[in-house]
CSV table of C-alpha atoms and ligand atoms in Angstrom, one decimal:
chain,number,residue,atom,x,y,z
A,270,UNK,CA,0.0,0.0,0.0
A,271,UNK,CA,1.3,3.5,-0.7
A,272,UNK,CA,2.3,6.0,1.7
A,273,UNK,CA,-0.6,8.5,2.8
A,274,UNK,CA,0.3,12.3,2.3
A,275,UNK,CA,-0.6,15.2,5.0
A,276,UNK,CA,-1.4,18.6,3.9
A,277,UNK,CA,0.4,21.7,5.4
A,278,UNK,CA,-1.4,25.1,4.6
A,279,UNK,CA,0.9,28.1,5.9
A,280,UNK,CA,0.0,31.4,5.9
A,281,UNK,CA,-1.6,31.5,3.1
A,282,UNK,CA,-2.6,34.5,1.0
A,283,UNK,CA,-4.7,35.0,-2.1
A,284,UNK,CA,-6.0,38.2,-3.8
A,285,UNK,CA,-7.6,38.9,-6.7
A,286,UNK,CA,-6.3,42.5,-7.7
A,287,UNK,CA,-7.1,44.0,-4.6
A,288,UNK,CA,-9.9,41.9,-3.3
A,289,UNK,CA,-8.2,39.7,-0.5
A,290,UNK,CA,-9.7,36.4,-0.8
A,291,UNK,CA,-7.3,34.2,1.6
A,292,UNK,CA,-5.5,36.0,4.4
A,293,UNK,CA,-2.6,34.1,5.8
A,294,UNK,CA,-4.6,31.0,6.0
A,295,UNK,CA,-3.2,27.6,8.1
A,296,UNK,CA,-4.3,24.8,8.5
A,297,UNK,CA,-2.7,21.1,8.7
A,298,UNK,CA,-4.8,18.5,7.0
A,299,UNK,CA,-3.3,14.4,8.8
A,300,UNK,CA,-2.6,12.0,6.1
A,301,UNK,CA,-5.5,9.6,5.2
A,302,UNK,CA,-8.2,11.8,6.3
A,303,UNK,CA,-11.2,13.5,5.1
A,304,UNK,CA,-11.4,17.2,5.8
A,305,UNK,CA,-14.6,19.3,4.9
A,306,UNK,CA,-14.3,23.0,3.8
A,307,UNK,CA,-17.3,24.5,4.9
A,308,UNK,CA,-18.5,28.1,4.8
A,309,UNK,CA,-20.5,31.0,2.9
A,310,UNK,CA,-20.9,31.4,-0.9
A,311,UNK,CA,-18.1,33.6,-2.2
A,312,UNK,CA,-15.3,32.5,1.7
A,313,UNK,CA,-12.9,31.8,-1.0
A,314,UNK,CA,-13.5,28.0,-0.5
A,315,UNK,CA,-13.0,27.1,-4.5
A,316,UNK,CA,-10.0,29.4,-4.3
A,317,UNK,CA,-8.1,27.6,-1.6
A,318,UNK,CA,-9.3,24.3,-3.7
A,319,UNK,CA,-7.7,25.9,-6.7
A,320,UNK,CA,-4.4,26.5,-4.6
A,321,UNK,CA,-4.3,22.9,-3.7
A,322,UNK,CA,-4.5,21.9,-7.0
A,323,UNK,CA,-2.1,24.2,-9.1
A,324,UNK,CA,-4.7,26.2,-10.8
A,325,UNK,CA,-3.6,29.6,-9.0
A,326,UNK,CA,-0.4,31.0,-7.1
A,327,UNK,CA,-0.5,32.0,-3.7
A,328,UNK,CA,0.8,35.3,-3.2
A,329,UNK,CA,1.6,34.4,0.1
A,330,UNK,CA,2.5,31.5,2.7
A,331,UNK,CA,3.4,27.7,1.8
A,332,UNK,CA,1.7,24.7,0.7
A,333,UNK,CA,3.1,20.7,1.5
A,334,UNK,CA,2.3,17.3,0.5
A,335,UNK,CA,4.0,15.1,3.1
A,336,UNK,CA,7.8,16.5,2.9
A,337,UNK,CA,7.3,18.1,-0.5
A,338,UNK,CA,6.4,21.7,-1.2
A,339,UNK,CA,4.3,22.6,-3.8
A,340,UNK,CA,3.6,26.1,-3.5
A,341,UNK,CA,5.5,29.2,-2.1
A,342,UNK,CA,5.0,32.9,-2.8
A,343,UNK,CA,4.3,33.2,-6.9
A,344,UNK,CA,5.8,29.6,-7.4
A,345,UNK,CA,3.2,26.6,-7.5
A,346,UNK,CA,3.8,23.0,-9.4
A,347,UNK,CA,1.9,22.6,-11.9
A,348,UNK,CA,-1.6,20.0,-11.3
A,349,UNK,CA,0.0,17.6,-13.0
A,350,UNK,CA,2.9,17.5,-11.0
A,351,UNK,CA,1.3,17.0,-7.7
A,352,UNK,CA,-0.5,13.4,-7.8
A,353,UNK,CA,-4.2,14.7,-7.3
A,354,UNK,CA,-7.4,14.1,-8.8
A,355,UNK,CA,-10.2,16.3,-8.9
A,356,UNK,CA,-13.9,16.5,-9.0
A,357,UNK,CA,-16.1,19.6,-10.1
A,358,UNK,CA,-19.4,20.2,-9.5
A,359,UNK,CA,-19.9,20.3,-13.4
A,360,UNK,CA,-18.3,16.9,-13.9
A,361,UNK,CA,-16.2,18.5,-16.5
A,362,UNK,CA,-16.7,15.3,-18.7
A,363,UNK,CA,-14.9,15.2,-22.5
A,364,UNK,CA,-18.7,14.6,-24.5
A,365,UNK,CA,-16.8,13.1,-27.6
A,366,UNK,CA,-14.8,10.4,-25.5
A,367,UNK,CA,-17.2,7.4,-23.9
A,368,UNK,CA,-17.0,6.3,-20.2
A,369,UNK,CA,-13.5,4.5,-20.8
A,370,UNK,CA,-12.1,7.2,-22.5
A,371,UNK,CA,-12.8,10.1,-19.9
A,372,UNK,CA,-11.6,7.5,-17.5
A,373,UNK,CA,-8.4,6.1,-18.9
A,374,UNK,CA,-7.5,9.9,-19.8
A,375,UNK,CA,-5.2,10.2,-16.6
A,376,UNK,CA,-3.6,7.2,-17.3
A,377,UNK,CA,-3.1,7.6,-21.1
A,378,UNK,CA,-1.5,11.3,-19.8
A,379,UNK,CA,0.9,9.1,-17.9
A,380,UNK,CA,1.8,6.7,-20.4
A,381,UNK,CA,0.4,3.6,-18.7
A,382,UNK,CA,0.6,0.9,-21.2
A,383,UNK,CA,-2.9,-0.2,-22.8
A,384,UNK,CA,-3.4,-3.4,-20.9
A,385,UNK,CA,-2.6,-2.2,-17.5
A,386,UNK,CA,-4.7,1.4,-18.1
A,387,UNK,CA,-7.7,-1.5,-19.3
A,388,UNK,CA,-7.8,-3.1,-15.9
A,389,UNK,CA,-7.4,0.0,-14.2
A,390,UNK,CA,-10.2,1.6,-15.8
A,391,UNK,CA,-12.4,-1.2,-15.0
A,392,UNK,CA,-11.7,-1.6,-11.6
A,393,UNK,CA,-12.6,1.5,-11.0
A,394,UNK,CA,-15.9,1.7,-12.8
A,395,UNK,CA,-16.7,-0.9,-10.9
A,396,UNK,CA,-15.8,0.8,-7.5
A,397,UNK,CA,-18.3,3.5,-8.7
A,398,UNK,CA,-21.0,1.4,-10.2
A,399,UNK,CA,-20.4,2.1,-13.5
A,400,UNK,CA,-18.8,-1.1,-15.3
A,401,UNK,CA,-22.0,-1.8,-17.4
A,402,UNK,CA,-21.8,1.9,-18.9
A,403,UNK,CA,-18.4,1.6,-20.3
A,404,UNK,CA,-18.8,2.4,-23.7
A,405,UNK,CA,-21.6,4.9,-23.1
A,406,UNK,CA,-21.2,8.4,-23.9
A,407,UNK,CA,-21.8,11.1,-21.3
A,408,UNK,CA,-24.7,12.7,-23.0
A,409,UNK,CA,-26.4,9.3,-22.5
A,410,UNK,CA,-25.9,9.2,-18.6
A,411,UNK,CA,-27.7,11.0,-15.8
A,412,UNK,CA,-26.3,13.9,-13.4
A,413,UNK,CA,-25.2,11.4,-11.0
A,414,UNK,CA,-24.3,8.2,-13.6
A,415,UNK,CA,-21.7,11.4,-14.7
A,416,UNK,CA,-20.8,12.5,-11.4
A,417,UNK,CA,-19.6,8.5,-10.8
A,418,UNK,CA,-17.9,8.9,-14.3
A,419,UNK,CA,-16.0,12.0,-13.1
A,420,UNK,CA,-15.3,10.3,-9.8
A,421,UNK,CA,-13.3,6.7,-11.4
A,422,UNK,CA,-11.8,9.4,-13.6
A,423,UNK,CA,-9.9,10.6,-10.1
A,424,UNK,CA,-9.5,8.2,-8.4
A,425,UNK,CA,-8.5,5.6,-11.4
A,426,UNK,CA,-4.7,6.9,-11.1
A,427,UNK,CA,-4.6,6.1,-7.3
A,428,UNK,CA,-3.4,9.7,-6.3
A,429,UNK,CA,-1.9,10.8,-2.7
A,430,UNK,CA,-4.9,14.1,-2.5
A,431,UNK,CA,-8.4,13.8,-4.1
A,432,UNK,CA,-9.7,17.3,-4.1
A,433,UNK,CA,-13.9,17.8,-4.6
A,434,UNK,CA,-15.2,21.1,-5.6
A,435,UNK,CA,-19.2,20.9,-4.7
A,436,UNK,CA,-19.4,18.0,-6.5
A,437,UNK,CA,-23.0,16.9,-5.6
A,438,UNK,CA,-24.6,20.2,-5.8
A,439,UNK,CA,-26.0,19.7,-9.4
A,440,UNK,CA,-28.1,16.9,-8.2
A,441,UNK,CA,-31.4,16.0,-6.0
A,442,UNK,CA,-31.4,15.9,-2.9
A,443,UNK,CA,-32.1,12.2,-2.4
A,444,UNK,CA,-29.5,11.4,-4.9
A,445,UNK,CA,-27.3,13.7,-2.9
A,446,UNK,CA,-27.6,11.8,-0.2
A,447,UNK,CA,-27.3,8.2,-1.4
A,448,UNK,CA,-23.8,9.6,-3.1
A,449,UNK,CA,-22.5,11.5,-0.5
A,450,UNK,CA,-22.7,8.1,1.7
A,451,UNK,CA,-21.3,6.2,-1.2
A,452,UNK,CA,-18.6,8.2,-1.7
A,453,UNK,CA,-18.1,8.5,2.1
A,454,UNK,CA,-17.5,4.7,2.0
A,455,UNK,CA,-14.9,4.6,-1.5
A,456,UNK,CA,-12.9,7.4,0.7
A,457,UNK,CA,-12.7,5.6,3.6
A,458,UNK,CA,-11.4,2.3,1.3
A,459,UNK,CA,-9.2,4.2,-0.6
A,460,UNK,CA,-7.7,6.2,2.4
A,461,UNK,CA,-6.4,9.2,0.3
A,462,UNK,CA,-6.4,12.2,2.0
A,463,UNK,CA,-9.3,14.2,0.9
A,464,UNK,CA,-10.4,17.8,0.6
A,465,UNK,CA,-14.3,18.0,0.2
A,466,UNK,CA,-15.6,21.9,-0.4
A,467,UNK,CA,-19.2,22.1,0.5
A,468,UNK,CA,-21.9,24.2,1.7
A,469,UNK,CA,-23.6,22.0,3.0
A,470,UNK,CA,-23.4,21.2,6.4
A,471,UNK,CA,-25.2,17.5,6.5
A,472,UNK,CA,-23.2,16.6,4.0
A,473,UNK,CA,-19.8,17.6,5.7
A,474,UNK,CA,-21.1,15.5,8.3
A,475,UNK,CA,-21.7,12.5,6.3
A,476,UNK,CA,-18.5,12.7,4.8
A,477,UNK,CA,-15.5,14.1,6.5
A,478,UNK,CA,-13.4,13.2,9.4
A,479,UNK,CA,-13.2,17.0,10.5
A,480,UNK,CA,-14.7,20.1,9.2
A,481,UNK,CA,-13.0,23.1,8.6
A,482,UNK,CA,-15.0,26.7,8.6
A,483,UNK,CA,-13.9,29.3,6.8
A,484,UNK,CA,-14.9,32.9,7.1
A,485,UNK,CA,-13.2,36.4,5.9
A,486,UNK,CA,-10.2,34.4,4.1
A,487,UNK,CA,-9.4,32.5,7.2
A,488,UNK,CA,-10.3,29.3,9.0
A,489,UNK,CA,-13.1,30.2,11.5
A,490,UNK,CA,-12.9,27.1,13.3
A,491,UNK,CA,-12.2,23.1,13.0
A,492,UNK,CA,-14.6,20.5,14.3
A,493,UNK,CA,-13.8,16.8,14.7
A,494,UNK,CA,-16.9,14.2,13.1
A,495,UNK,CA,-17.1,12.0,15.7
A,496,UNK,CA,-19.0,9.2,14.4
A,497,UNK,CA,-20.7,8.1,10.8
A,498,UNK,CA,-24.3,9.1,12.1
A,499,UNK,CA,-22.7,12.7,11.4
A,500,UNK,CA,-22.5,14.1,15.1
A,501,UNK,CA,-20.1,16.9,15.3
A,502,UNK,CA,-18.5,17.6,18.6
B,752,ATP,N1,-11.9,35.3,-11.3
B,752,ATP,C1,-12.2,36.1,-10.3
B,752,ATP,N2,-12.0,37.4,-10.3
B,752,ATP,C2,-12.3,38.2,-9.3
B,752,ATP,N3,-12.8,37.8,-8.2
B,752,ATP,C3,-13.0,36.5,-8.0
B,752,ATP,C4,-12.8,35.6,-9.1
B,752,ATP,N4,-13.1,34.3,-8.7
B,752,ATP,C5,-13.6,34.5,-7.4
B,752,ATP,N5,-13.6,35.8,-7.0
B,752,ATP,C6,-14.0,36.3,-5.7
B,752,ATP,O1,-13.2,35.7,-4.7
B,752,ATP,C7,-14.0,35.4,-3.6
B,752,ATP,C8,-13.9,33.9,-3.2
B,752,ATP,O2,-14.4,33.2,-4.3
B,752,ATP,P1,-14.6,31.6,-4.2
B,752,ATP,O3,-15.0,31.1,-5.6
B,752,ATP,O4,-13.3,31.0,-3.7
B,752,ATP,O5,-15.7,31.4,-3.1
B,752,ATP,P2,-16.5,30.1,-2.7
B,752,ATP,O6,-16.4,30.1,-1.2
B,752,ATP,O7,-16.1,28.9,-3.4
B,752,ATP,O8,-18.0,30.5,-3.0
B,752,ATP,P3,-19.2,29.5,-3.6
B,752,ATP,O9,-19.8,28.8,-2.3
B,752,ATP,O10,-20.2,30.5,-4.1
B,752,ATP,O11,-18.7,28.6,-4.6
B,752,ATP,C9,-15.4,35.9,-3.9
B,752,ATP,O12,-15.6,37.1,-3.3
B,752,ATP,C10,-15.4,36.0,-5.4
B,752,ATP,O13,-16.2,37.0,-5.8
B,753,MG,MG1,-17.0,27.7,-4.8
């Protein structure tokens, strides 16, 4: 099994022009567990995602995986460089590639050989419940058949951080639920350290192991889910 990666946020700051977004932000995420960003529209959640990830600088502060930085004042590695998958709350799906396609895309980017990306990409459809839909394209799938898609897509290349950017919000409620438990459970059998950006509350505490409030570009307070009925403490 491969090592599990911590997440070190320090001091980190992000503006857009003058707008301060993130104001020397920290927070240390353990290795192999489930944090849940929660807070008001427009916090700057999706921005500290996007720092995470290498899809913005910060202009301030440090940010680790494990013993490696990956971000320091104007200088961030690239997302392809940091062994993460992501999922959006758009599912960001290719429409001309099928199921296999959008999944095996990660792997193809890597240069996996054929057969090995094959049985990756069908182990993981059927870790999301998908295996029967592989040829499919996603205009034939529903919201949630899609989110699943998007899902094998990041976990298919067994990366150290998964990072989720409201990625249930698009769907029903009850559909919302039944995934957020589903994807609760994959987490929890995959033991990547997560980051899961959400508004909503019940589903922080479905999911996460801790959940992490932010408020004026700063982490408000951190709460510790104390058992899988979703009781925070
Ligand atoms: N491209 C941009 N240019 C200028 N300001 C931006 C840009 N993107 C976001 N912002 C501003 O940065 C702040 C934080 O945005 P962010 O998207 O991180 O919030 P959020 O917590 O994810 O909100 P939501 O819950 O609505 O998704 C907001 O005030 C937003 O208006
Ligand atoms: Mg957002």
């Amino acid at each position: 099994m491969r090592a599990l990666t911590s997440i070190q946020i320090q001091g980190v700051s992000y503006a857009f022009d003058k707008h301060v977004v993130l104001n020397h932000l920290d927070l240390q995420i353990d290795a192999g567990s489930i944090v849940a960003l929660l807070g008001p529209s427009g916090c700057g959640k999706s921005t500290l995602l996007r720092l995470l990830a290498g899809l913005a600088v910060p202009a301030d502060g440090e940010i680790w995986f494990g013993d490696k930085q990956v971000a320091s004042p104007g200088k961030a590695l690239p997302p392809e460089a940091r062994d993460i998958g992501m999922v959006f709350q758009d599912y960001a799906l290719w429409p001309h590639m099928s199921v296999t396609e959008n999944v095996a895309f990660p792997l193809k980017m890597r240069g996996v050989p054929r057969k090995q990306r094959e049985e990756r990409v069908m182990a993981a459809l059927e870790r999301v419940g998908l295996a029967e839909f592989a040829t499919r394209r996603p205009s034939g799938l529903s919201g949630g058949q899609q989110q699943r898609v998007a899902l094998a897509r990041a976990i298919v290349g067994e990366p150290r951080v998964l990072l989720f950017d409201e990625p249930l919000s698009n769907l029903d409620s009850e559909l919302r639920e039944s995934l957020c438990r589903e994807m609760s459970q994959l987490l929890r059998q995959l033991g990547t350290t997560a980051v899961y950006v959400t508004h909503d509350r019940r589903e922080a505490e479905l999911l996460a192991d801790h959940i992490v409030l932010l408020s004026s570009g700063s982490v408000s307070a951190v709460h510790s889910v104390t058992s899988s009925s979703g009781e925070v403490v």
